[in-house]
mmCIF file of C-alpha atoms in Angstrom:
data_model
loop_
_atom_site.group_PDB
_atom_site.id
_atom_site.type_symbol
_atom_site.label_atom_id
_atom_site.label_comp_id
_atom_site.label_asym_id
_atom_site.label_seq_id
_atom_site.Cartn_x
_atom_site.Cartn_y
_atom_site.Cartn_z
ATOM 1 C CA MET H 1 -69.130 61.141 21.194
ATOM 2 C CA ARG H 2 -67.211 57.910 20.997
ATOM 3 C CA SER H 3 -67.050 58.041 17.183
ATOM 4 C CA ARG H 4 -65.386 61.477 17.368
ATOM 5 C CA TRP H 5 -62.619 60.104 19.605
ATOM 6 C CA ILE H 6 -61.972 57.315 17.152
ATOM 7 C CA LEU H 7 -61.859 59.757 14.232
ATOM 8 C CA ASN H 8 -59.414 62.031 16.062
ATOM 9 C CA LEU H 9 -57.168 59.078 16.865
ATOM 10 C CA VAL H 10 -57.061 58.039 13.221
ATOM 11 C CA LEU H 11 -56.197 61.587 12.149
ATOM 12 C CA ILE H 12 -53.362 61.736 14.678
ATOM 13 C CA LEU H 13 -51.887 58.483 13.358
ATOM 14 C CA VAL H 14 -52.065 59.690 9.760
ATOM 15 C CA LEU H 15 -50.370 62.993 10.621
ATOM 16 C CA SER H 16 -47.610 61.145 12.495
ATOM 17 C CA ALA H 17 -46.928 58.884 9.514
ATOM 18 C CA LEU H 18 -46.778 61.852 7.155
ATOM 19 C CA GLY H 19 -44.374 63.702 9.444
ATOM 20 C CA TRP H 20 -42.051 60.683 9.687
ATOM 21 C CA ALA H 21 -42.042 60.248 5.885
ATOM 22 C CA ILE H 22 -41.187 63.911 5.305
ATOM 23 C CA ARG H 23 -38.412 63.828 7.893
ATOM 24 C CA HIS H 24 -36.915 60.647 6.380
ATOM 25 C CA GLU H 25 -37.007 62.093 2.867
ATOM 26 C CA LEU H 26 -35.235 65.249 4.005
ATOM 27 C CA ALA H 27 -32.577 63.200 5.813
ATOM 28 C CA VAL H 28 -31.882 61.109 2.710
ATOM 29 C CA THR H 29 -31.714 64.202 0.534
ATOM 30 C CA GLN H 30 -29.300 65.961 2.876
ATOM 31 C CA ALA H 31 -26.985 62.904 3.217
ATOM 32 C CA PRO H 32 -23.881 63.318 1.015
ATOM 33 C CA ALA H 33 -23.272 60.904 -1.818
ATOM 34 C CA THR H 34 -20.727 58.176 -1.199
ATOM 35 C CA LEU H 35 -18.208 56.457 -3.448
ATOM 36 C CA ALA H 36 -20.023 53.105 -3.517
ATOM 37 C CA GLY H 37 -23.527 54.493 -3.176
ATOM 38 C CA SER H 38 -26.145 53.601 -0.598
ATOM 39 C CA GLY H 39 -27.130 49.982 -0.099
ATOM 40 C CA ALA H 40 -24.037 48.488 -1.759
ATOM 41 C CA PRO H 41 -23.362 44.930 -0.496
ATOM 42 C CA GLU H 42 -20.055 43.959 1.034
ATOM 43 C CA PRO H 43 -17.663 42.698 -1.644
ATOM 44 C CA HIS H 44 -16.325 39.143 -1.775
ATOM 45 C CA LEU H 45 -13.014 39.937 -3.490
ATOM 46 C CA ILE H 46 -10.538 42.753 -2.870
ATOM 47 C CA GLU H 47 -7.471 43.396 -4.998
ATOM 48 C CA ILE H 48 -4.823 46.070 -4.568
ATOM 49 C CA ALA H 49 -2.609 46.485 -7.643
ATOM 50 C CA ARG H 50 0.441 48.728 -7.319
ATOM 51 C CA GLU H 51 3.129 49.550 -9.805
ATOM 52 C CA GLY H 52 6.336 47.678 -9.008
ATOM 53 C CA GLU H 53 4.824 45.924 -5.960
ATOM 54 C CA PRO H 54 3.203 42.505 -5.486
ATOM 55 C CA THR H 55 -0.565 42.404 -5.861
ATOM 56 C CA ILE H 56 -2.578 41.905 -2.672
ATOM 57 C CA ALA H 57 -5.623 39.652 -3.145
ATOM 58 C CA LEU H 58 -8.190 39.089 -0.373
ATOM 59 C CA GLU H 59 -11.220 36.799 -0.351
ATOM 60 C CA ARG H 60 -14.191 36.756 2.021
ATOM 61 C CA LEU H 61 -15.003 33.267 3.303
ATOM 62 C CA ALA H 62 -17.496 31.952 5.825
ATOM 63 C CA SER H 63 -14.788 31.969 8.512
ATOM 64 C CA GLY H 64 -13.562 35.478 7.649
ATOM 65 C CA TRP H 65 -11.235 37.265 5.253
ATOM 66 C CA ARG H 66 -8.281 35.349 3.848
ATOM 67 C CA MET H 67 -5.295 36.546 1.850
ATOM 68 C CA ARG H 68 -4.730 34.693 -1.429
ATOM 69 C CA SER H 69 -1.722 36.631 -2.721
ATOM 70 C CA PRO H 70 1.171 36.941 -2.109
ATOM 71 C CA TRP H 71 0.586 34.401 0.698
ATOM 72 C CA ASP H 72 -2.251 32.000 1.369
ATOM 73 C CA VAL H 73 -2.932 32.922 4.993
ATOM 74 C CA ASP H 74 -5.621 34.459 7.209
ATOM 75 C CA ALA H 75 -6.077 38.210 6.749
ATOM 76 C CA ASP H 76 -6.316 40.823 9.500
ATOM 77 C CA PRO H 77 -10.054 41.626 9.843
ATOM 78 C CA GLU H 78 -9.447 45.083 11.357
ATOM 79 C CA ARG H 79 -7.181 46.118 8.496
ATOM 80 C CA VAL H 80 -9.693 44.879 5.909
ATOM 81 C CA ALA H 81 -12.585 46.680 7.635
ATOM 82 C CA ALA H 82 -10.621 49.949 7.602
ATOM 83 C CA LEU H 83 -9.960 49.494 3.888
ATOM 84 C CA LEU H 84 -13.620 48.782 3.093
ATOM 85 C CA ALA H 85 -14.601 52.093 4.699
ATOM 86 C CA ILE H 86 -13.572 53.722 1.415
ATOM 87 C CA ARG H 87 -16.938 52.663 0.008
ATOM 88 C CA ASP H 88 -18.663 55.106 2.396
ATOM 89 C CA ALA H 89 -16.277 57.969 1.684
ATOM 90 C CA PRO H 90 -18.265 61.172 0.952
ATOM 91 C CA LEU H 91 -17.877 62.839 -2.427
ATOM 92 C CA LEU H 92 -16.875 66.494 -2.353
ATOM 93 C CA ARG H 93 -17.094 66.977 -6.088
ATOM 94 C CA SER H 94 -17.594 64.817 -9.203
ATOM 95 C CA VAL H 95 -16.856 65.526 -12.870
ATOM 96 C CA PRO H 96 -16.946 63.338 -16.001
ATOM 97 C CA ALA H 97 -13.651 61.657 -16.800
ATOM 98 C CA GLN H 98 -13.747 62.933 -20.409
ATOM 99 C CA ALA H 99 -13.765 66.547 -19.176
ATOM 100 C CA ALA H 100 -10.892 66.156 -16.687
ATOM 101 C CA ALA H 101 -7.158 66.406 -17.306
ATOM 102 C CA LEU H 102 -6.339 62.919 -16.038
ATOM 103 C CA GLY H 103 -2.600 63.371 -16.433
ATOM 104 C CA GLU H 104 -2.544 66.450 -14.190
ATOM 105 C CA LEU H 105 -4.731 64.710 -11.603
ATOM 106 C CA GLY H 106 -2.396 61.712 -11.345
ATOM 107 C CA LEU H 107 -4.859 59.357 -13.032
ATOM 108 C CA ASP H 108 -3.009 58.786 -16.308
ATOM 109 C CA PRO H 109 -1.167 56.499 -16.068
ATOM 110 C CA VAL H 110 -2.769 54.752 -13.098
ATOM 111 C CA LYS H 111 -0.148 53.606 -10.575
ATOM 112 C CA LEU H 112 -2.482 52.440 -7.806
ATOM 113 C CA ARG H 113 -5.768 50.639 -8.335
ATOM 114 C CA LEU H 114 -8.304 49.176 -5.898
ATOM 115 C CA ARG H 115 -10.781 46.567 -7.118
ATOM 116 C CA LEU H 116 -13.898 45.653 -5.139
ATOM 117 C CA ASP H 117 -15.476 42.681 -6.926
ATOM 118 C CA THR H 118 -16.026 44.187 -10.390
ATOM 119 C CA THR H 119 -15.689 47.869 -9.403
ATOM 120 C CA ASP H 120 -12.328 49.489 -10.213
ATOM 121 C CA ILE H 121 -11.204 52.552 -8.263
ATOM 122 C CA ALA H 122 -8.116 54.321 -9.620
ATOM 123 C CA MET H 123 -6.281 56.411 -7.034
ATOM 124 C CA GLY H 124 -4.810 59.738 -8.186
ATOM 125 C CA GLY H 125 -3.073 62.736 -6.659
ATOM 126 C CA LEU H 126 -4.093 65.314 -4.034
ATOM 127 C CA ASP H 127 -6.101 68.466 -4.615
ATOM 128 C CA PRO H 128 -3.777 71.382 -3.683
ATOM 129 C CA ILE H 129 -6.605 73.412 -2.090
ATOM 130 C CA GLU H 130 -8.849 70.950 -0.263
ATOM 131 C CA LEU H 131 -6.109 68.271 0.148
ATOM 132 C CA TRP H 132 -8.617 65.611 -0.865
ATOM 133 C CA ARG H 133 -7.744 62.662 -3.049
ATOM 134 C CA TYR H 134 -8.719 62.326 -6.711
ATOM 135 C CA VAL H 135 -10.204 58.942 -7.599
ATOM 136 C CA ALA H 136 -11.713 57.662 -10.845
ATOM 137 C CA SER H 137 -14.544 55.140 -11.011
ATOM 138 C CA ASP H 138 -17.322 54.438 -13.525
ATOM 139 C CA ASP H 139 -16.185 57.169 -15.977
ATOM 140 C CA LEU H 140 -16.303 59.786 -13.220
ATOM 141 C CA VAL H 141 -13.597 61.606 -11.280
ATOM 142 C CA HIS H 142 -14.383 62.237 -7.605
ATOM 143 C CA LEU H 143 -12.781 64.054 -4.699
ATOM 144 C CA ILE H 144 -12.826 62.026 -1.458
ATOM 145 C CA PRO H 145 -11.129 62.519 1.945
ATOM 146 C CA ASP H 146 -7.519 61.375 1.982
ATOM 147 C CA ARG H 147 -7.932 58.773 4.732
ATOM 148 C CA PHE H 148 -7.167 55.564 2.818
ATOM 149 C CA GLN H 149 -3.886 56.126 1.011
ATOM 150 C CA TYR H 150 -1.777 54.630 3.814
ATOM 151 C CA LEU H 151 -3.841 51.436 3.659
ATOM 152 C CA LEU H 152 -3.309 51.098 -0.072
ATOM 153 C CA ILE H 153 0.454 51.621 0.003
ATOM 154 C CA ALA H 154 1.058 49.409 3.062
ATOM 155 C CA PRO H 155 3.204 46.274 2.539
ATOM 156 C CA PRO H 156 1.352 42.970 2.130
ATOM 157 C CA ILE H 157 2.570 41.720 5.511
ATOM 158 C CA ASP H 158 0.383 44.365 7.216
ATOM 159 C CA TYR H 159 -2.715 42.517 5.987
ATOM 160 C CA VAL H 160 -1.663 39.184 7.537
ATOM 161 C CA ALA H 161 -3.574 38.216 10.679
ATOM 162 C CA ARG H 162 -1.423 38.398 13.811
ATOM 163 C CA MET H 163 -2.651 35.036 15.089
ATOM 164 C CA PRO H 164 0.079 32.398 14.624
ATOM 165 C CA LEU H 165 -2.456 29.574 14.382
ATOM 166 C CA PRO H 166 -4.804 29.423 11.367
ATOM 167 C CA ARG H 167 -8.316 30.576 12.151
ATOM 168 C CA ASP H 168 -10.040 27.297 11.221
ATOM 169 C CA LEU H 169 -7.307 24.852 12.306
ATOM 170 C CA GLY H 170 -8.790 23.618 15.604
ATOM 171 C CA PRO H 171 -5.735 21.690 16.853
ATOM 172 C CA VAL H 172 -6.406 18.425 18.668
ATOM 173 C CA PHE H 173 -2.801 17.286 19.084
ATOM 174 C CA ALA H 174 0.599 18.955 19.274
ATOM 175 C CA THR H 175 4.189 17.866 19.695
ATOM 176 C CA HIS H 176 7.277 19.824 20.722
ATOM 177 C CA ASP H 177 10.443 18.099 19.570
ATOM 178 C CA SER H 178 8.370 14.923 19.028
ATOM 179 C CA VAL H 179 7.054 15.041 22.647
ATOM 180 C CA PRO H 180 3.231 15.422 22.957
ATOM 181 C CA LEU H 181 1.819 18.523 24.658
ATOM 182 C CA SER H 182 -1.030 18.648 27.151
ATOM 183 C CA GLY H 183 -4.607 19.661 26.351
ATOM 184 C CA GLU H 184 -4.323 22.841 28.440
ATOM 185 C CA THR H 185 -1.410 23.941 26.301
ATOM 186 C CA LEU H 186 -3.488 23.436 23.147
ATOM 187 C CA ALA H 187 -6.248 25.661 24.569
ATOM 188 C CA ARG H 188 -3.755 28.448 25.289
ATOM 189 C CA LEU H 189 -2.159 28.221 21.865
ATOM 190 C CA THR H 190 -5.512 28.799 20.160
ATOM 191 C CA GLY H 191 -5.778 32.339 21.579
ATOM 192 C CA LEU H 192 -2.237 33.484 20.807
ATOM 193 C CA VAL H 193 -1.837 36.930 19.220
ATOM 194 C CA ALA H 194 1.529 38.208 18.015
ATOM 195 C CA GLU H 195 2.808 41.726 18.529
ATOM 196 C CA ARG H 196 4.081 41.933 14.976
ATOM 197 C CA ILE H 197 4.952 39.800 11.960
ATOM 198 C CA GLU H 198 8.316 39.837 10.225
ATOM 199 C CA PRO H 199 9.502 38.267 6.973
ATOM 200 C CA LEU H 200 11.938 35.404 7.445
ATOM 201 C CA ILE H 201 15.511 36.171 6.426
ATOM 202 C CA GLY H 202 17.769 33.167 5.980
ATOM 203 C CA GLU H 203 16.975 29.638 7.095
ATOM 204 C CA PRO H 204 14.525 28.906 9.935
ATOM 205 C CA THR H 205 16.045 27.820 13.240
ATOM 206 C CA GLY H 206 14.710 26.585 16.567
ATOM 207 C CA THR H 207 12.858 23.596 17.946
ATOM 208 C CA LEU H 208 10.104 21.931 15.921
ATOM 209 C CA LEU H 209 6.490 22.478 17.019
ATOM 210 C CA GLU H 210 3.823 20.575 15.076
ATOM 211 C CA LEU H 211 0.061 21.079 15.417
ATOM 212 C CA SER H 212 -2.462 18.581 14.037
ATOM 213 C CA ALA H 213 -6.149 19.137 13.259
ATOM 214 C CA SER H 214 -8.893 16.518 13.387
ATOM 215 C CA ASP H 215 -8.858 16.136 9.589
ATOM 216 C CA GLY H 216 -5.127 15.352 9.537
ATOM 217 C CA THR H 217 -3.940 18.858 8.581
ATOM 218 C CA ARG H 218 -0.544 19.632 10.088
ATOM 219 C CA VAL H 219 1.111 23.013 10.628
ATOM 220 C CA ARG H 220 4.790 23.224 11.602
ATOM 221 C CA TYR H 221 6.624 26.015 13.391
ATOM 222 C CA ARG H 222 10.194 26.682 14.420
ATOM 223 C CA VAL H 223 10.240 28.130 17.944
ATOM 224 C CA SER H 224 13.225 30.127 19.178
ATOM 225 C CA GLU H 225 14.984 29.373 22.470
ATOM 226 C CA ASP H 226 13.133 32.132 24.345
ATOM 227 C CA GLY H 227 9.797 30.993 22.836
ATOM 228 C CA ARG H 228 8.885 34.449 21.485
ATOM 229 C CA ARG H 229 9.595 33.937 17.798
ATOM 230 C CA TRP H 230 7.419 31.412 15.952
ATOM 231 C CA THR H 231 8.443 30.870 12.341
ATOM 232 C CA ARG H 232 6.390 29.132 9.668
ATOM 233 C CA PRO H 233 8.900 27.758 7.134
ATOM 234 C CA ASP H 234 6.226 27.206 4.464
ATOM 235 C CA LEU H 235 5.210 30.906 4.501
ATOM 236 C CA ARG H 236 8.623 32.268 5.535
ATOM 237 C CA LEU H 237 6.919 34.457 8.140
ATOM 238 C CA THR H 238 7.918 34.957 11.780
ATOM 239 C CA TYR H 239 5.324 35.782 14.462
ATOM 240 C CA VAL H 240 6.876 37.761 17.328
ATOM 241 C CA LEU H 241 4.999 37.203 20.618
ATOM 242 C CA GLY H 242 4.985 39.549 23.598
ATOM 243 C CA GLU H 243 5.220 36.726 26.142
ATOM 244 C CA PRO H 244 6.091 33.137 25.270
ATOM 245 C CA PRO H 245 3.427 30.545 26.137
ATOM 246 C CA GLU H 246 4.302 27.714 28.484
ATOM 247 C CA LEU H 247 4.561 24.448 26.577
ATOM 248 C CA ILE H 248 3.597 21.717 29.061
ATOM 249 C CA GLU H 249 4.496 18.245 27.849
ATOM 250 C CA ASP H 250 2.311 15.178 28.275
ATOM 251 C CA PRO H 251 4.082 12.038 27.003
ATOM 252 C CA SER H 252 0.953 9.940 27.615
ATOM 253 C CA ALA H 253 -1.130 11.926 25.099
ATOM 254 C CA VAL H 254 -2.252 9.981 22.031
ATOM 255 C CA ASP H 255 -2.544 11.439 18.554
ATOM 256 C CA PRO H 256 -6.203 11.025 17.433
ATOM 257 C CA THR H 257 -5.546 12.240 13.899
ATOM 258 C CA PRO H 258 -5.228 9.764 11.001
ATOM 259 C CA PRO H 259 -1.647 8.691 10.330
ATOM 260 C CA VAL H 260 0.209 10.082 7.369
ATOM 261 C CA SER H 261 1.030 7.325 4.878
ATOM 262 C CA VAL H 262 4.669 7.575 3.831
ATOM 263 C CA ALA H 263 6.250 5.020 1.508
ATOM 264 C CA ALA H 264 9.140 3.333 3.312
ATOM 265 C CA PRO H 265 12.372 3.190 1.300
ATOM 266 C CA VAL H 266 13.618 -0.239 0.292
ATOM 267 C CA SER H 267 16.955 -1.005 1.904
ATOM 268 C CA GLU H 268 19.768 -2.790 0.104
ATOM 269 C CA GLN H 269 19.379 -5.877 2.281
ATOM 270 C CA ASP H 270 15.655 -6.087 1.546
ATOM 271 C CA ALA H 271 16.391 -5.751 -2.174
ATOM 272 C CA VAL H 272 18.824 -8.689 -2.079
ATOM 273 C CA THR H 273 16.343 -10.831 -0.185
ATOM 274 C CA THR H 274 13.581 -9.984 -2.610
ATOM 275 C CA ASN H 275 15.644 -10.930 -5.655
ATOM 276 C CA SER H 276 17.100 -14.152 -4.203
ATOM 277 C CA THR H 277 13.946 -16.270 -4.014
ATOM 278 C CA TRP H 278 10.649 -16.439 -5.823
ATOM 279 C CA PRO H 279 7.597 -15.695 -3.635
ATOM 280 C CA GLU H 280 5.078 -18.470 -3.226
ATOM 281 C CA PRO H 281 1.455 -17.788 -4.237
ATOM 282 C CA ALA H 282 0.224 -18.535 -0.719
ATOM 283 C CA SER H 283 2.318 -15.671 0.725
ATOM 284 C CA VAL H 284 1.300 -13.135 -1.922
ATOM 285 C CA PRO H 285 -2.227 -11.690 -1.669
ATOM 286 C CA GLU H 286 -4.410 -11.988 -4.737
ATOM 287 C CA ALA H 287 -2.060 -14.521 -6.374
ATOM 288 C CA ASP H 288 -2.680 -15.555 -9.961
ATOM 289 C CA VAL H 289 -4.783 -18.724 -9.976
ATOM 290 C CA PHE H 290 -3.442 -19.631 -13.419
ATOM 291 C CA ALA H 291 0.210 -19.481 -12.334
ATOM 292 C CA PRO H 292 2.268 -22.704 -12.737
ATOM 293 C CA ASP H 293 2.588 -25.140 -9.886
ATOM 294 C CA PRO H 294 5.033 -23.953 -7.211
ATOM 295 C CA GLU H 295 7.131 -27.107 -7.530
ATOM 296 C CA TRP H 296 8.151 -26.017 -11.039
ATOM 297 C CA ARG H 297 9.459 -22.717 -9.723
ATOM 298 C CA GLU H 298 13.201 -22.828 -9.293
ATOM 299 C CA SER H 299 15.774 -20.409 -8.054
ATOM 300 C CA PRO H 300 16.998 -17.979 -10.737
ATOM 301 C CA GLY H 301 20.536 -19.179 -10.067
ATOM 302 C CA THR H 302 19.945 -22.737 -11.391
ATOM 303 C CA LEU H 303 19.973 -24.135 -14.919
ATOM 304 C CA ASP H 304 16.391 -25.372 -14.743
ATOM 305 C CA SER H 305 14.915 -22.046 -13.682
ATOM 306 C CA LEU H 306 12.056 -20.477 -15.572
ATOM 307 C CA MET H 307 13.860 -17.239 -16.230
ATOM 308 C CA ASP H 308 13.537 -14.651 -18.912
ATOM 309 C CA PRO H 309 15.604 -15.872 -21.905
ATOM 310 C CA ASP H 310 16.883 -12.333 -22.445
ATOM 311 C CA ALA H 311 17.991 -11.907 -18.834
ATOM 312 C CA PRO H 312 21.754 -11.953 -18.117
ATOM 313 C CA LEU H 313 23.129 -15.216 -16.724
ATOM 314 C CA SER H 314 24.877 -15.530 -13.411
ATOM 315 C CA GLY H 315 28.659 -15.885 -13.372
ATOM 316 C CA GLU H 316 28.377 -19.150 -11.420
ATOM 317 C CA LEU H 317 26.633 -21.047 -14.242
ATOM 318 C CA PRO H 318 28.770 -23.784 -15.954
ATOM 319 C CA LEU H 319 29.645 -23.013 -19.566
ATOM 320 C CA GLY H 320 30.060 -25.543 -22.405
ATOM 321 C CA SER H 321 33.029 -26.013 -24.700
ATOM 322 C CA PRO H 322 33.673 -23.264 -27.218
ATOM 323 C CA PRO H 323 32.498 -23.874 -30.794
ATOM 324 C CA GLU H 324 34.968 -25.461 -33.262
ATOM 325 C CA VAL H 325 35.742 -23.716 -36.537
ATOM 326 C CA ARG H 326 36.920 -25.608 -39.664
ATOM 327 C CA LEU H 327 39.772 -23.648 -41.150
ATOM 328 C CA ARG H 328 40.563 -25.912 -44.180
ATOM 329 C CA PRO H 329 38.368 -28.286 -46.203
ATOM 330 C CA HIS H 330 40.872 -31.165 -45.635
ATOM 331 C CA ASP H 331 40.260 -31.101 -41.861
ATOM 332 C CA VAL H 332 37.796 -33.788 -40.890
ATOM 333 C CA LEU H 333 35.963 -33.234 -37.649
ATOM 334 C CA ARG H 334 35.154 -36.270 -35.655
ATOM 335 C CA GLU H 335 31.913 -36.026 -33.715
ATOM 336 C CA GLU H 336 31.794 -37.968 -30.524
ATOM 337 C CA VAL H 337 28.273 -39.203 -29.887
ATOM 338 C CA LEU H 338 27.263 -41.247 -26.900
ATOM 339 C CA THR H 339 25.184 -44.245 -27.918
ATOM 340 C CA ARG H 340 22.814 -46.183 -25.761
ATOM 341 C CA ASP H 341 25.680 -48.503 -24.787
ATOM 342 C CA GLY H 342 27.822 -45.540 -23.752
ATOM 343 C CA VAL H 343 30.445 -46.207 -26.504
ATOM 344 C CA GLU H 344 31.726 -43.296 -28.543
ATOM 345 C CA GLN H 345 31.020 -43.635 -32.266
ATOM 346 C CA GLU H 346 31.249 -41.376 -35.254
ATOM 347 C CA GLY H 347 28.103 -39.965 -36.818
ATOM 348 C CA PHE H 348 24.756 -39.729 -35.125
ATOM 349 C CA GLY H 349 24.826 -43.042 -33.296
ATOM 350 C CA VAL H 350 23.301 -46.424 -34.089
ATOM 351 C CA GLU H 351 19.842 -47.560 -33.218
ATOM 352 C CA ALA H 352 19.443 -50.981 -31.736
ATOM 353 C CA GLY H 353 19.034 -53.705 -34.424
ATOM 354 C CA ARG H 354 19.940 -51.502 -37.388
ATOM 355 C CA ASP H 355 23.162 -50.852 -39.338
ATOM 356 C CA LEU H 356 24.259 -47.546 -40.717
ATOM 357 C CA PRO H 357 24.237 -47.209 -44.504
ATOM 358 C CA GLU H 358 27.505 -46.483 -46.222
ATOM 359 C CA GLY H 359 28.466 -42.826 -46.052
ATOM 360 C CA PHE H 360 25.735 -41.949 -43.546
ATOM 361 C CA GLY H 361 26.619 -38.954 -41.431
ATOM 362 C CA LEU H 362 29.525 -37.759 -43.633
ATOM 363 C CA ASP H 363 29.726 -34.549 -45.613
ATOM 364 C CA PRO H 364 29.055 -35.461 -49.292
ATOM 365 C CA PHE H 365 30.894 -32.333 -50.484
ATOM 366 C CA ALA H 366 34.040 -32.928 -48.468
ATOM 367 C CA PRO H 367 37.100 -34.200 -50.459
ATOM 368 C CA ASP H 368 38.128 -37.782 -50.033
ATOM 369 C CA PRO H 369 41.037 -38.057 -47.571
ATOM 370 C CA ALA H 370 42.582 -40.871 -49.693
ATOM 371 C CA ASP H 371 42.723 -38.591 -52.746
ATOM 372 C CA ALA H 372 44.301 -35.908 -50.656
ATOM 373 C CA ASP H 373 47.079 -38.280 -49.483
ATOM 374 C CA SER H 374 47.791 -39.704 -52.997
ATOM 375 C CA ALA H 375 47.848 -36.377 -54.795
ATOM 376 C CA PRO H 376 51.322 -35.677 -56.316
ATOM 377 C CA ALA H 377 53.262 -32.750 -55.108
ATOM 378 C CA ASP H 378 53.442 -29.689 -57.298
ATOM 379 C CA PRO H 379 56.608 -29.690 -59.494
ATOM 380 C CA ASP H 380 59.091 -26.915 -59.176
ATOM 381 C CA PRO H 381 58.249 -23.961 -61.348
ATOM 382 C CA PRO H 382 60.323 -23.685 -64.556
ATOM 383 C CA ARG H 383 63.387 -21.580 -64.337
ATOM 384 C CA ASP H 384 64.606 -19.224 -67.009
ATOM 385 C CA GLN H 385 67.432 -20.644 -69.167
ATOM 386 C CA PRO H 386 70.482 -18.529 -69.735
#
């Protein structure tokens, strides 16, 4: 008796499994085909290419969707989710692309194209009877409900997230006109959501608001007088808030982020001081151990300085006498040489205990002055006789 109960229980379980399998198969068969097919994974890249309009590029990151073109900014997740619903759009009818008149269906040339990873979807015109949209993908032309055209022709600014602060910023410090803000203010700023976003026209105006993250990333805004318009000059976008947040200042707050290294400009006074004296090795870190002794270093303005021979000389340096030029061979130059006794003599001077040989120090090719004085004058040239 007990074995019959066990057998009946097994039969009931088998019949239940068979009924569930048949019901599931019928449900799958009756489900309409979709544009992306069943089980398609969520794409990582989305691109909307439109004729005469900037291309919209979106990328899925760990923190959410981010726009890469025409701006590098967080994307609106609700707008992206509505666009991705096109993958589950039911297909009313499908025909091969070779058998369709693509020009009459608005698919040749293609003016609007949606790319999901490596899948291209060309958007065409409307069917005049069903008012469904013609799309072409994978060499097939489909008819899908016309629920996505407004998303594809929307301006790029509609895909920008309405949060003024970047999604992964995590501000730890903020200043308003160089005055630190309190921690409560930072917590309120993280949850801000704008009513709308507008493109910036003209130059940004307003007070400067700077937010700093723990890694040193800084984001700057220009806040209007009423506090409702927050403009990012780097993106040229303005976030319009419904109610301005209260910016409570805390001058005692300390910036925990690493400082930004900025090279300080060299003033004119510092440049003069730097060029006036030579630095000593002890005051210069990592000085050259093979450098000459500091006592040999002189000021560049002295005669004994170790300067570059090609460097220009200072105007205060004393100059020697100009060089003498012999214009005629009869002019005899007399060199004045200081001897050891300090007496001026001609020639190269006399060593102690030695006499100069005859003619030493004179030019052997110079004419004798005595011959020049005794030379007769030239006679008058002959005159013609009448």
